[in-house]
Coordinates of C-alpha atoms and ligand atoms in Angstrom, one line a residue:
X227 CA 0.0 0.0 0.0
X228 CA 1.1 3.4 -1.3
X229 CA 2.1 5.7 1.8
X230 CA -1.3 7.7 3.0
X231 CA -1.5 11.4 1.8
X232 CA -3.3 13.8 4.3
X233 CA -5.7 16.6 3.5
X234 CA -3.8 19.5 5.8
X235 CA -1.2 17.7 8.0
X236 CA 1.0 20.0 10.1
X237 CA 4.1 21.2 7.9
X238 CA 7.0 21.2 10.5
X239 CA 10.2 22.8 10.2
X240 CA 14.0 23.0 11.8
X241 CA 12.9 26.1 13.1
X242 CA 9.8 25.0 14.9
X243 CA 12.1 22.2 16.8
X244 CA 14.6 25.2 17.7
X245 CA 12.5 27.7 19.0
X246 CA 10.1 25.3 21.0
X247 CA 13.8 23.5 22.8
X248 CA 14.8 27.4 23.4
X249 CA 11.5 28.1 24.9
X250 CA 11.2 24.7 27.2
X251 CA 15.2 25.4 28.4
X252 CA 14.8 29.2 29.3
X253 CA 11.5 27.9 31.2
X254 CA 9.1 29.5 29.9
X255 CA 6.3 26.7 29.3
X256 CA 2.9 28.9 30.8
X257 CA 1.1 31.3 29.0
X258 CA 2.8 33.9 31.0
X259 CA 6.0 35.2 29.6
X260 CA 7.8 36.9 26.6
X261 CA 7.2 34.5 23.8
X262 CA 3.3 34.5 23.9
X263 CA 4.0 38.0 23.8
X264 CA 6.5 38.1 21.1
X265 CA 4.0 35.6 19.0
X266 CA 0.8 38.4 19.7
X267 CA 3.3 41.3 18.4
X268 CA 4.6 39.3 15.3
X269 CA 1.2 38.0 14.4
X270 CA -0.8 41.2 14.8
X271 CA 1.5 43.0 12.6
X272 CA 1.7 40.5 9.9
X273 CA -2.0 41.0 9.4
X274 CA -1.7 44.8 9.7
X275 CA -4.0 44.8 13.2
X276 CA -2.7 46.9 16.1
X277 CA -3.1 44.4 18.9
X278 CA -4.1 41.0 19.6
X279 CA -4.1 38.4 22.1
X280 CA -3.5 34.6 21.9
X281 CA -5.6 32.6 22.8
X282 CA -6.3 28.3 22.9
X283 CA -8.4 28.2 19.6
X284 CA -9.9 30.1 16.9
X285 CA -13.3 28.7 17.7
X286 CA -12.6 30.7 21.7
X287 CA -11.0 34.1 19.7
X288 CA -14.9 34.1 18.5
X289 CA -16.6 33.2 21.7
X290 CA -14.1 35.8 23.2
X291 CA -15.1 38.5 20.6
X292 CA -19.1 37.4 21.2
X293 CA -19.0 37.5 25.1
X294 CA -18.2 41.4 25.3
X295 CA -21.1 42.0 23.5
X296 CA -23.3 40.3 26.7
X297 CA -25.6 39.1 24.5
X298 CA -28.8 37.7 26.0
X299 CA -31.9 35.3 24.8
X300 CA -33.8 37.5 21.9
X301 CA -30.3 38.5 20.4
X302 CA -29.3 37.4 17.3
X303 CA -26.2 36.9 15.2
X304 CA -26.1 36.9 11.9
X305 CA -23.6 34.3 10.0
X306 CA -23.4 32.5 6.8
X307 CA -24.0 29.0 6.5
X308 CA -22.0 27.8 4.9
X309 CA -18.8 27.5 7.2
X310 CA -16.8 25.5 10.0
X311 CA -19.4 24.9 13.1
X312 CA -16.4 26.2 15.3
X313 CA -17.6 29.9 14.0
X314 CA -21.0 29.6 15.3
X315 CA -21.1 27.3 18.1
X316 CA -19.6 30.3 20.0
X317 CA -23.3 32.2 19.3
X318 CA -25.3 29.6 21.0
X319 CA -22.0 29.6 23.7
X320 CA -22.8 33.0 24.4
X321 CA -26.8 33.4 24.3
X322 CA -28.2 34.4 21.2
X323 CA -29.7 32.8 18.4
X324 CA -28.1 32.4 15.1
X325 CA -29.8 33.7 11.6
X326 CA -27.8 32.3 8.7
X327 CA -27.3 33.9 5.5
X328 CA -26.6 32.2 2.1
X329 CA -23.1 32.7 0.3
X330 CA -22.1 34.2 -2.9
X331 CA -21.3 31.9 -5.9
X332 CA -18.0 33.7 -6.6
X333 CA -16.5 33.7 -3.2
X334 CA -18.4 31.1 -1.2
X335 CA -18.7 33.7 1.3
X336 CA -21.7 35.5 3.3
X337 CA -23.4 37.7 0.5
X338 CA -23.9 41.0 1.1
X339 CA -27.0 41.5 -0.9
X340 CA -29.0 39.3 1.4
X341 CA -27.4 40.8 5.0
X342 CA -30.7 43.6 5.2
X343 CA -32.7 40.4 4.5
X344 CA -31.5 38.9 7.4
X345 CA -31.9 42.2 9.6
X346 CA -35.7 42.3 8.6
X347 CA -36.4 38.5 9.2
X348 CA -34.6 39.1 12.9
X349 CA -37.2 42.2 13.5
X350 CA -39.9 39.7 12.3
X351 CA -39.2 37.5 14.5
X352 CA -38.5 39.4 17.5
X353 CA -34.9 39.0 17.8
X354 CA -32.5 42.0 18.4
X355 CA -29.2 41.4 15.4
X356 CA -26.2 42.0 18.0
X357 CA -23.3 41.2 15.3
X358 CA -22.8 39.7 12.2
X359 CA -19.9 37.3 11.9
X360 CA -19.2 36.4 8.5
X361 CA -16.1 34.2 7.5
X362 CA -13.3 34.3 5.1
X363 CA -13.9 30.3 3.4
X364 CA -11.2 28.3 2.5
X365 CA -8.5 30.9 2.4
X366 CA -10.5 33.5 0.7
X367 CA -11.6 36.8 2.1
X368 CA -15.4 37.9 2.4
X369 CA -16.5 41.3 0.8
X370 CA -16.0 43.3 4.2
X371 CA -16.6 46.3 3.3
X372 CA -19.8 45.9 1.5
X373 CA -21.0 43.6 4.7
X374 CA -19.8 47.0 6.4
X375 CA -21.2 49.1 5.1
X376 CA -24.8 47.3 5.6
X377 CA -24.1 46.4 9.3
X378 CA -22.5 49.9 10.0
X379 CA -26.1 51.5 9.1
X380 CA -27.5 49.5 11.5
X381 CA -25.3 50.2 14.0
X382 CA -24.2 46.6 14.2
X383 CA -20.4 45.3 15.3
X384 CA -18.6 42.9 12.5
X385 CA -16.7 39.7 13.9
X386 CA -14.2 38.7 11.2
X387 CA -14.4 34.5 11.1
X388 CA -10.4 34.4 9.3
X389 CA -9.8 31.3 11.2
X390 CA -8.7 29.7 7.3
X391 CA -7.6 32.7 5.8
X392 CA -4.7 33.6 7.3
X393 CA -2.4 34.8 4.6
X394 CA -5.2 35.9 2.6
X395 CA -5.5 39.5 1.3
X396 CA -8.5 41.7 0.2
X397 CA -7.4 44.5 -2.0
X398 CA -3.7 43.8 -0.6
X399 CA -5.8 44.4 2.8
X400 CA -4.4 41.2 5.2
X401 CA -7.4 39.0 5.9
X402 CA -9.2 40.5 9.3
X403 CA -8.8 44.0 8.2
X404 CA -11.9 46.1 8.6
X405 CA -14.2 44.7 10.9
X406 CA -13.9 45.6 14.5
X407 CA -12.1 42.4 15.4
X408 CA -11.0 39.3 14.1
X409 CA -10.6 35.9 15.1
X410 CA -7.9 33.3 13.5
X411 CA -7.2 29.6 13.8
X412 CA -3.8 27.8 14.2
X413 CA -5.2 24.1 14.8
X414 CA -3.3 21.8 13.7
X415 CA -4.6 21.2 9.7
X416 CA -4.5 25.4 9.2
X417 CA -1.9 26.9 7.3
X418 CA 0.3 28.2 10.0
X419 CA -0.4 25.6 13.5
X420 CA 0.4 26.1 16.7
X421 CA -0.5 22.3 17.6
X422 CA -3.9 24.2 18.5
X423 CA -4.6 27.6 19.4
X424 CA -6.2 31.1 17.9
X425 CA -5.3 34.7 17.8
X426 CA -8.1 37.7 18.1
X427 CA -6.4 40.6 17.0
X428 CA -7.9 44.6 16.2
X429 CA -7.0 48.1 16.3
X430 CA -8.9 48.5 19.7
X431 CA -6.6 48.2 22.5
X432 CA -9.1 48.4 24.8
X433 CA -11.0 45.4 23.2
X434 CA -8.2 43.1 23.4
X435 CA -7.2 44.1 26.9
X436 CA -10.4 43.1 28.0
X437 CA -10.4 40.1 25.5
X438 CA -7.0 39.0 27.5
X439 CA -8.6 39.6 30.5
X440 CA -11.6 37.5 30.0
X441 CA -9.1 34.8 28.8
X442 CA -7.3 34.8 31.9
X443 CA -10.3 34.0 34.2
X444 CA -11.3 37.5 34.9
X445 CA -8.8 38.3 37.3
X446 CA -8.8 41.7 38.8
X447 CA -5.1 42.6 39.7
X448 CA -4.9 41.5 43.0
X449 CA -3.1 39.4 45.0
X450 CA -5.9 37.7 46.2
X451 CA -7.4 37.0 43.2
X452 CA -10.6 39.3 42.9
X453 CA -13.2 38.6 40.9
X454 CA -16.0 41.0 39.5
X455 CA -17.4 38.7 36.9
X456 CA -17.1 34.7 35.2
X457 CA -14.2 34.8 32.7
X458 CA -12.4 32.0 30.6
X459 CA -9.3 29.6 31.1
X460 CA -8.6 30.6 27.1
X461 CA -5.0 31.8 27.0
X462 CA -2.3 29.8 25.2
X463 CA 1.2 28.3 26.5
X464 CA 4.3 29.6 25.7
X465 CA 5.3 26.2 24.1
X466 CA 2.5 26.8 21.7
X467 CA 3.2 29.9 21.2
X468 CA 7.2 29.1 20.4
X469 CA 5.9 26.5 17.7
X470 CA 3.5 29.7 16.7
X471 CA 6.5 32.3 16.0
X472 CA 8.4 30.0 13.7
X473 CA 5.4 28.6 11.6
X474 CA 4.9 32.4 10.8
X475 CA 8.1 33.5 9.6
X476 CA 7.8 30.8 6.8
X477 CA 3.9 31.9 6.0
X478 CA 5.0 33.5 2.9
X479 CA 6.3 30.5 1.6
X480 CA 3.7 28.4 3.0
X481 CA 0.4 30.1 1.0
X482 CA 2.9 30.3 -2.0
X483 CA 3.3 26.1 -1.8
X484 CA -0.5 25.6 -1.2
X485 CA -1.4 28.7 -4.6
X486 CA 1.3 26.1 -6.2
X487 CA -0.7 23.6 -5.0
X488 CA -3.4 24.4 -6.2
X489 CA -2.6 25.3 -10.0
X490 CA -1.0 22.1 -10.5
X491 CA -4.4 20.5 -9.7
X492 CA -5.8 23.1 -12.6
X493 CA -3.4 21.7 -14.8
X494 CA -3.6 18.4 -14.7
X495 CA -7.8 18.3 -14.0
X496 CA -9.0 21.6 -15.5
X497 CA -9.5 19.4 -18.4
X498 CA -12.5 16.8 -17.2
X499 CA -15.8 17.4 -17.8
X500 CA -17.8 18.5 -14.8
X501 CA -14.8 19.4 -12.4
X502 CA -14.4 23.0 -11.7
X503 CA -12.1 25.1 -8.8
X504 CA -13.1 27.1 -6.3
X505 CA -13.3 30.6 -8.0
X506 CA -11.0 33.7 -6.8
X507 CA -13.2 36.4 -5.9
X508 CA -11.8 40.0 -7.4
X509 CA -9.2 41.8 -5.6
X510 CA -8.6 38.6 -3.4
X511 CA -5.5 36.5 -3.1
X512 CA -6.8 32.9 -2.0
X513 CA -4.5 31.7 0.4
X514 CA -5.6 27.7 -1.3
X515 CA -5.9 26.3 2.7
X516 CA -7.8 23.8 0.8
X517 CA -8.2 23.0 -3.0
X518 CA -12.1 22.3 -3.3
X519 CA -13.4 20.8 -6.3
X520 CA -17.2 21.0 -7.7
X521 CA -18.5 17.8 -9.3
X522 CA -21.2 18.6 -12.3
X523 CA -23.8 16.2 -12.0
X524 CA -25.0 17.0 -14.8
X525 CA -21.4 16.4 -16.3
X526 CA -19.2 14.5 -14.0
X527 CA -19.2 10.5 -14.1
X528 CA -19.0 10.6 -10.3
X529 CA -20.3 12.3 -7.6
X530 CA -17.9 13.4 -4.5
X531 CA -19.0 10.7 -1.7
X532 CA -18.1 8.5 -4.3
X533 CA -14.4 10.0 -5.1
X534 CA -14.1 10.2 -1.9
X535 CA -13.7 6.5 -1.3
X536 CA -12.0 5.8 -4.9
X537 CA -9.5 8.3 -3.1
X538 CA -10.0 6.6 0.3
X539 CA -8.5 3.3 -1.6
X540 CA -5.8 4.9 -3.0
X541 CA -4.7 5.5 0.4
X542 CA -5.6 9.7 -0.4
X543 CA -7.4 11.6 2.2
X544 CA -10.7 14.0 0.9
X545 CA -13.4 15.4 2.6
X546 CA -17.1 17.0 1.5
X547 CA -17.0 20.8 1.6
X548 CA -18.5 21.9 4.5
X549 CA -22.3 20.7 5.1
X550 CA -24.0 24.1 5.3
X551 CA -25.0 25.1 8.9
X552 CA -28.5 25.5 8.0
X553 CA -28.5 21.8 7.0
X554 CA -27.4 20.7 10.6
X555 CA -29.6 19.2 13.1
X556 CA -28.3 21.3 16.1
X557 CA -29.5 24.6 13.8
X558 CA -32.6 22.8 12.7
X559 CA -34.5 25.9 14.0
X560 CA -32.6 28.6 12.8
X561 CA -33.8 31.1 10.7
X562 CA -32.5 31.1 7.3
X563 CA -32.1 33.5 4.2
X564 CA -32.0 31.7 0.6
X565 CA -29.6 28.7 0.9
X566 CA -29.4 27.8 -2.5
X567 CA -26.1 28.4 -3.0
X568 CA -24.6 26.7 0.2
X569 CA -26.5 23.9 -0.8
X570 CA -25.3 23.3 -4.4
X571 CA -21.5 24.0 -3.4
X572 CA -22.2 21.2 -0.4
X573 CA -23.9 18.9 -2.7
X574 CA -20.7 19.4 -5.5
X575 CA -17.4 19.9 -3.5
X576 CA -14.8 18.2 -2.1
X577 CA -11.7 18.7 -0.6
X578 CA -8.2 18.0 -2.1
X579 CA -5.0 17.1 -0.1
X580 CA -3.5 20.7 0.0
X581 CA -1.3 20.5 2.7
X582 CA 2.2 22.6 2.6
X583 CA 4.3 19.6 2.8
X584 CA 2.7 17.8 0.1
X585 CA 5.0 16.9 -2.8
X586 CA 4.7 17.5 -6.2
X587 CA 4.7 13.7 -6.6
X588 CA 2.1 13.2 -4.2
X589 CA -0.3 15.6 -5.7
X590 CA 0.7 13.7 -9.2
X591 CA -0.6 10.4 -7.3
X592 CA -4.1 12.5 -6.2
X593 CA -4.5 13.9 -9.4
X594 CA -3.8 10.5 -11.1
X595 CA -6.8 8.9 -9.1
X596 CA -8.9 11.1 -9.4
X597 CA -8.3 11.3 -13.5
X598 CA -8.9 7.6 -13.2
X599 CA -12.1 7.4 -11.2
X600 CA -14.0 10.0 -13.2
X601 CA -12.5 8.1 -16.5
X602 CA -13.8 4.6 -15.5
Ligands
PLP791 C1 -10.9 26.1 12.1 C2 -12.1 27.1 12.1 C3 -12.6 27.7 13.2 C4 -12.2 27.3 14.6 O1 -10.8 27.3 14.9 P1 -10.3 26.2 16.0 O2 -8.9 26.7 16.2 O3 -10.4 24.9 15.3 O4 -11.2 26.3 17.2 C5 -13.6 28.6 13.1 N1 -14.1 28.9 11.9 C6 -13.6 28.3 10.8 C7 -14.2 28.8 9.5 C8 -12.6 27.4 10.8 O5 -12.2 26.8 9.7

């Protein structure tokens, strides 16, 4: 049997290894201490954000981000559907009640032209819209200024969901830029890992001071450890944070090997009926997290459950795209706007092995199946 090929596995370097030994030697292994704090500096200015503050996951960033809003039951939060649960389980974490919005065909992202929509069916229904969180899919960026520029009217907060797009740009705009804050994600299959653990970063000090505080169980400075409200055990180790600092030096070089990636799936597939790429929105480079294919049915031999195990016997890792949120049992009463879209990229996609560590000769041996099983 051929050696397995992963869909994102951790891409490891020399420089990882060093930096996490220096770290563990000089003793810093907590989340107290100058390499978290080197990692929040480095990170926040390689997206172009003033501040930020790490944190254990991107999925508690967002629930950071949500719980200074003190939402409360008859708030609402407006996402898209189609997207990661871990950027919408924090809604339900802290009180309100999700509305989901339908994406745009030529980013996959939370479409703009439906966001009043979703601000009328919440007065309908008599919920309060607290935020809207849209996300930035698969390493691409959402239109954030046109979701702006509706929320802003309103008087509603944006929560940037760039837990897959780090390394993205908008407009040369690092992903994360314009919304009040941002949340990103450095679990293990993302494009920079930290073994697990998130950033929220924004130009607000204030926000992330708080954020910080929240993270670190709400403790007033005191020696006694004073308490004026519940926070969170969210802050990352210094470890983490070592393996952090080194996987973002090389980020340049890691979206260029997942773009290159990409393309040479274009080239060696672009060819079969049925099978098309994810598009590139205008103005946005797509940091290719994840290659994501769309199966025809009206033109593909196969559908993608089926790939999926032709690829599973070749010893080839794949996944569906994600099932849309307003599809999920746990959401099964959550209002929705359109869906079409969601739906069809669902019922079409899968994910391609993408990971930066990925040979050329591996991706030859994916694209080989693949040419094979929609041949047969
Ligand atoms: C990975 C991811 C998250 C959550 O990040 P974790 O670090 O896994 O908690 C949130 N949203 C999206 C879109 C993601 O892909």
């Amino acid at each position: 049997m051929s050696e397995r090929i992963p869909l994102s596995a951790p891409d490891m370097g020399e420089a990882e290894r060093r930096l996490l030994l220096e770290t563990y030697d000089a003793g810093w292994v907590s989340s107290v201490g100058p390499v978290v704090e080197r990692f929040e500096r480095e990170f926040a200015a390689s997206v172009g954000l003033a501040h930020a503050t790490a944190v254990a996951s991107g999925t508690a960033a967002l629930h950071l981000a949500l719980a200074m809003l003190d939402l409360r039951p008859g708030d609402a939060v407006i996402a898209p559907s189609l997207t990661f649960i871990g950027g919408v389980a924090p809604i339900l974490h802290a009180g309100a009640t999700p509305i989901f919005v339908d994406v745009e065909a030529d980013s996959w992202n939370l479409d703009p032209r439906l966001l009043d929509d979703a601000f009328i069916r919440a007065e309908a229904q008599g919920l309060t819209v607290r935020a809207v969180v849209p996300a930035d899919l698969y390493g691409q960026c959402c239109d954030i200024d046109a979701i702006r520029a509706v929320a802003d009217a309103r008087g509603v907060p944006v929560i940037l969901d760039s837990a897959e797009a780090v390394g993205a740009t908008l407009n040369g705009r690092p992903a994360g830029q314009g919304a009040l804050a941002a949340a990103y994600s450095f679990n293990g299959n993302k494009i920079i890992t930290t073994g697990g653990g998130g950033m929220l970063a924004s130009d607000d000090a204030a926000l992330i001071a708080r954020a910080r505080y929240l993270a670190t169980a709400a403790r007033q400075p005191a020696v006694h450890y004073e308490h004026t409200e519940a926070g969170f055990n969210y802050r990352l180790s210094s470890l983490s944070a070592a393996v952090g600092v080194a996987q973002l030096q090389s980020l340049e070089a890691r979206v260029a090997r997942r773009r290159a990636i990409f393309d040479r799936y274009v080239a060696a597939l672009g060819d079969l009926p049925g099978l098309s790429f994810a598009p590139e929105a205008p103005g946005r480079r797509h940091s290719r997290w994840l290659t994501v294919i769309q199966l025809d049915p009206g033109a593909a031999t196969t559908r993608p459950l089926e790939l999926m195990k032709a690829l599973e016997a070749a010893n080839i890792e794949s996944r569906p795209a994600w099932k849309p949120m307003h599809l999920q049992p746990v959401f099964a009463d959550a209002p929705m706007i359109g869906g079409a879209v969601a739906g069809r990229i669902y019922d079409r996609g899968l994910c391609l092995p993408s990971g930066s560590g990925l040979t050329d000769a591996d991706i030859d041996r994916v694209c080989a199946a693949i040419r094979q099983t929609l041949e047969a």
